């Protein structure tokens, strides 16, 4: 039991480290942030939109005694988004870490988001891939293709996460067909 508890603690630390390191890695300059704002375009042109705000997240370890490997883990995700995206989400995360090399591990996650994006309601799914190689992070969060429902049908995009002073925030760059 102690070995499993230690493994989950380490996996949680790896996940949080991915997020903390990703915050420094994915921050945009003022020029980049302004360039993604919506602008008037030609008919049929894809216009990149931008949504930002804070979010709260709860990760709960899901134990499976049959796995028997403390370097593997699974967690449930429960989020509450605020700001331009007012939504809740539920998801699952799988993690793996190196047993021998400190600061190396990965996670993949999928979450279903349900709410309102700049006033348009529906659901969509996000796919996460986080890789940390000896303390160097890579984080990719993208909208699952064709996962949008309701007024979010056709949504595409990517999300960056920032963690500063223990607070989480998102920066979501997306495209969405005009409302009919």
Short mmCIF file of C-alpha atoms in Angstrom, two decimals:
data_model
loop_
_atom_site.label_atom_id
_atom_site.label_comp_id
_atom_site.label_asym_id
_atom_site.label_seq_id
_atom_site.Cartn_x
_atom_site.Cartn_y
_atom_site.Cartn_z
CA UNK A 1 0.00 0.00 0.00
CA UNK A 2 2.80 2.43 0.83
CA UNK A 3 4.43 1.77 -2.57
CA UNK A 4 1.18 2.57 -4.43
CA UNK A 5 0.62 5.77 -2.40
CA UNK A 6 4.18 6.89 -3.16
CA UNK A 7 3.67 6.22 -6.89
CA UNK A 8 0.48 8.28 -7.01
CA UNK A 9 2.18 11.15 -5.14
CA UNK A 10 5.08 11.14 -7.56
CA UNK A 11 2.77 10.96 -10.58
CA UNK A 12 0.77 13.89 -9.20
CA UNK A 13 4.02 15.82 -8.77
CA UNK A 14 5.01 15.03 -12.36
CA UNK A 15 1.62 16.27 -13.64
CA UNK A 16 1.86 19.46 -11.63
CA UNK A 17 5.46 19.95 -12.74
CA UNK A 18 4.33 19.66 -16.36
CA UNK A 19 1.80 22.39 -15.75
CA UNK A 20 4.16 24.67 -13.83
CA UNK A 21 6.92 24.32 -16.38
CA UNK A 22 4.46 24.67 -19.23
CA UNK A 23 3.35 28.02 -17.86
CA UNK A 24 6.77 29.52 -18.49
CA UNK A 25 7.13 27.65 -21.76
CA UNK A 26 3.80 28.66 -23.34
CA UNK A 27 3.43 32.30 -22.36
CA UNK A 28 2.91 34.61 -25.30
CA UNK A 29 4.39 38.01 -25.93
CA UNK A 30 2.08 41.02 -26.23
CA UNK A 31 2.54 40.97 -30.01
CA UNK A 32 1.44 37.33 -30.27
CA UNK A 33 -1.53 37.83 -27.96
CA UNK A 34 -2.78 40.82 -29.97
CA UNK A 35 -2.32 39.10 -33.33
CA UNK A 36 -4.83 36.37 -32.43
CA UNK A 37 -7.68 38.81 -31.75
CA UNK A 38 -10.62 38.59 -34.14
CA UNK A 39 -10.39 40.85 -37.15
CA UNK A 40 -12.58 41.62 -40.09
CA UNK A 41 -11.81 39.25 -42.93
CA UNK A 42 -12.92 38.35 -46.40
CA UNK A 43 -15.93 36.12 -46.91
CA UNK A 44 -14.99 32.49 -46.20
CA UNK A 45 -11.74 33.46 -44.48
CA UNK A 46 -11.00 31.68 -41.21
CA UNK A 47 -10.76 34.18 -38.36
CA UNK A 48 -8.79 33.19 -35.27
CA UNK A 49 -10.58 34.11 -32.05
CA UNK A 50 -9.21 34.33 -28.55
CA UNK A 51 -10.63 33.40 -25.12
CA UNK A 52 -8.94 33.75 -21.73
CA UNK A 53 -9.77 33.32 -18.08
CA UNK A 54 -9.04 31.41 -14.89
CA UNK A 55 -10.07 27.86 -14.08
CA UNK A 56 -10.21 25.55 -11.07
CA UNK A 57 -9.14 21.93 -11.36
CA UNK A 58 -9.41 18.86 -9.14
CA UNK A 59 -7.38 15.75 -9.94
CA UNK A 60 -8.41 12.59 -8.10
CA UNK A 61 -6.24 9.46 -8.27
CA UNK A 62 -8.13 6.42 -9.58
CA UNK A 63 -6.63 3.26 -8.17
CA UNK A 64 -6.48 -0.03 -9.98
CA UNK A 65 -4.73 -2.65 -7.87
CA UNK A 66 -4.34 -4.92 -10.92
CA UNK A 67 -1.87 -2.58 -12.66
CA UNK A 68 0.77 -3.20 -10.00
CA UNK A 69 3.21 -0.63 -11.40
CA UNK A 70 3.78 2.53 -9.33
CA UNK A 71 5.12 4.39 -12.40
CA UNK A 72 1.68 4.26 -14.07
CA UNK A 73 -1.36 6.19 -12.89
CA UNK A 74 -4.86 7.27 -13.75
CA UNK A 75 -6.76 10.31 -12.49
CA UNK A 76 -10.18 11.85 -12.94
CA UNK A 77 -10.32 15.52 -13.95
CA UNK A 78 -12.98 17.93 -12.73
CA UNK A 79 -12.69 21.56 -13.96
CA UNK A 80 -14.63 24.80 -13.72
CA UNK A 81 -13.73 27.38 -16.40
CA UNK A 82 -14.44 31.11 -15.94
CA UNK A 83 -14.04 34.16 -18.15
CA UNK A 84 -14.66 33.96 -21.90
CA UNK A 85 -15.30 30.22 -21.48
CA UNK A 86 -17.93 29.62 -18.77
CA UNK A 87 -18.03 25.85 -18.51
CA UNK A 88 -17.48 22.69 -16.54
CA UNK A 89 -15.53 19.66 -17.69
CA UNK A 90 -14.97 16.07 -16.69
CA UNK A 91 -12.18 13.89 -17.96
CA UNK A 92 -9.59 11.17 -17.50
CA UNK A 93 -5.80 11.38 -17.34
CA UNK A 94 -3.24 8.60 -17.78
CA UNK A 95 0.30 9.13 -16.55
CA UNK A 96 3.66 7.38 -16.75
CA UNK A 97 6.99 8.37 -15.28
CA UNK A 98 10.52 7.15 -15.43
CA UNK A 99 11.51 4.95 -12.53
CA UNK A 100 15.16 5.89 -13.00
CA UNK A 101 15.37 9.45 -14.34
CA UNK A 102 14.08 12.34 -12.26
CA UNK A 103 11.96 14.89 -14.14
CA UNK A 104 10.84 12.60 -16.98
CA UNK A 105 7.26 11.52 -17.54
CA UNK A 106 4.20 11.90 -19.69
CA UNK A 107 0.48 12.34 -19.43
CA UNK A 108 -2.39 12.09 -21.87
CA UNK A 109 -5.88 13.27 -21.03
CA UNK A 110 -9.27 13.78 -22.60
CA UNK A 111 -11.93 16.06 -21.14
CA UNK A 112 -15.48 16.91 -22.24
CA UNK A 113 -16.22 20.64 -21.83
CA UNK A 114 -19.85 21.72 -21.41
CA UNK A 115 -20.81 25.40 -21.36
CA UNK A 116 -20.61 28.72 -23.16
CA UNK A 117 -17.74 30.13 -25.27
CA UNK A 118 -18.18 33.85 -25.90
CA UNK A 119 -21.94 33.34 -25.46
CA UNK A 120 -22.27 30.28 -27.74
CA UNK A 121 -23.36 27.13 -25.93
CA UNK A 122 -22.55 23.48 -26.49
CA UNK A 123 -19.93 20.88 -25.70
CA UNK A 124 -16.54 19.92 -27.10
CA UNK A 125 -13.65 17.65 -26.17
CA UNK A 126 -10.03 18.58 -25.45
CA UNK A 127 -7.06 16.25 -25.90
CA UNK A 128 -3.91 16.81 -23.78
CA UNK A 129 -0.41 15.48 -24.39
CA UNK A 130 2.23 16.46 -21.86
CA UNK A 131 5.83 15.28 -22.09
CA UNK A 132 8.63 16.14 -19.72
CA UNK A 133 12.14 15.04 -20.68
CA UNK A 134 14.58 15.59 -17.81
CA UNK A 135 12.72 18.69 -16.71
CA UNK A 136 12.10 20.13 -20.19
CA UNK A 137 8.33 20.31 -20.88
CA UNK A 138 6.21 20.07 -23.99
CA UNK A 139 2.46 20.57 -23.66
CA UNK A 140 -0.19 20.35 -26.36
CA UNK A 141 -3.92 20.78 -25.73
CA UNK A 142 -6.15 20.70 -28.79
CA UNK A 143 -9.84 20.48 -29.60
CA UNK A 144 -10.76 16.95 -30.69
CA UNK A 145 -11.79 17.21 -34.37
CA UNK A 146 -15.56 17.38 -34.95
CA UNK A 147 -16.31 17.10 -31.22
CA UNK A 148 -18.32 20.35 -31.00
CA UNK A 149 -22.07 20.19 -30.39
CA UNK A 150 -24.87 22.76 -30.29
CA UNK A 151 -23.62 26.24 -31.20
CA UNK A 152 -20.01 24.97 -31.03
CA UNK A 153 -20.23 22.68 -34.08
CA UNK A 154 -17.11 23.21 -36.21
CA UNK A 155 -14.94 24.43 -33.30
CA UNK A 156 -11.18 23.95 -33.74
CA UNK A 157 -8.32 25.29 -31.68
CA UNK A 158 -5.58 24.92 -29.12
CA UNK A 159 -5.31 25.88 -25.48
CA UNK A 160 -2.34 26.97 -23.39
CA UNK A 161 -2.35 26.65 -19.61
CA UNK A 162 -0.54 28.97 -17.22
CA UNK A 163 -0.02 28.30 -13.52
CA UNK A 164 1.21 31.30 -11.54
CA UNK A 165 1.26 31.46 -7.74
CA UNK A 166 -0.91 28.35 -7.58
CA UNK A 167 -3.65 29.83 -9.81
CA UNK A 168 -4.58 28.24 -13.15
CA UNK A 169 -5.57 30.18 -16.27
CA UNK A 170 -6.20 29.30 -19.91
CA UNK A 171 -5.46 31.01 -23.19
CA UNK A 172 -7.65 29.49 -25.93
CA UNK A 173 -7.02 30.29 -29.60
CA UNK A 174 -9.86 28.96 -31.74
CA UNK A 175 -11.93 29.17 -34.90
CA UNK A 176 -15.67 28.71 -35.05
CA UNK A 177 -18.00 29.15 -38.04
CA UNK A 178 -20.28 32.17 -37.82
CA UNK A 179 -23.64 31.54 -36.18
CA UNK A 180 -26.43 30.80 -38.67
#
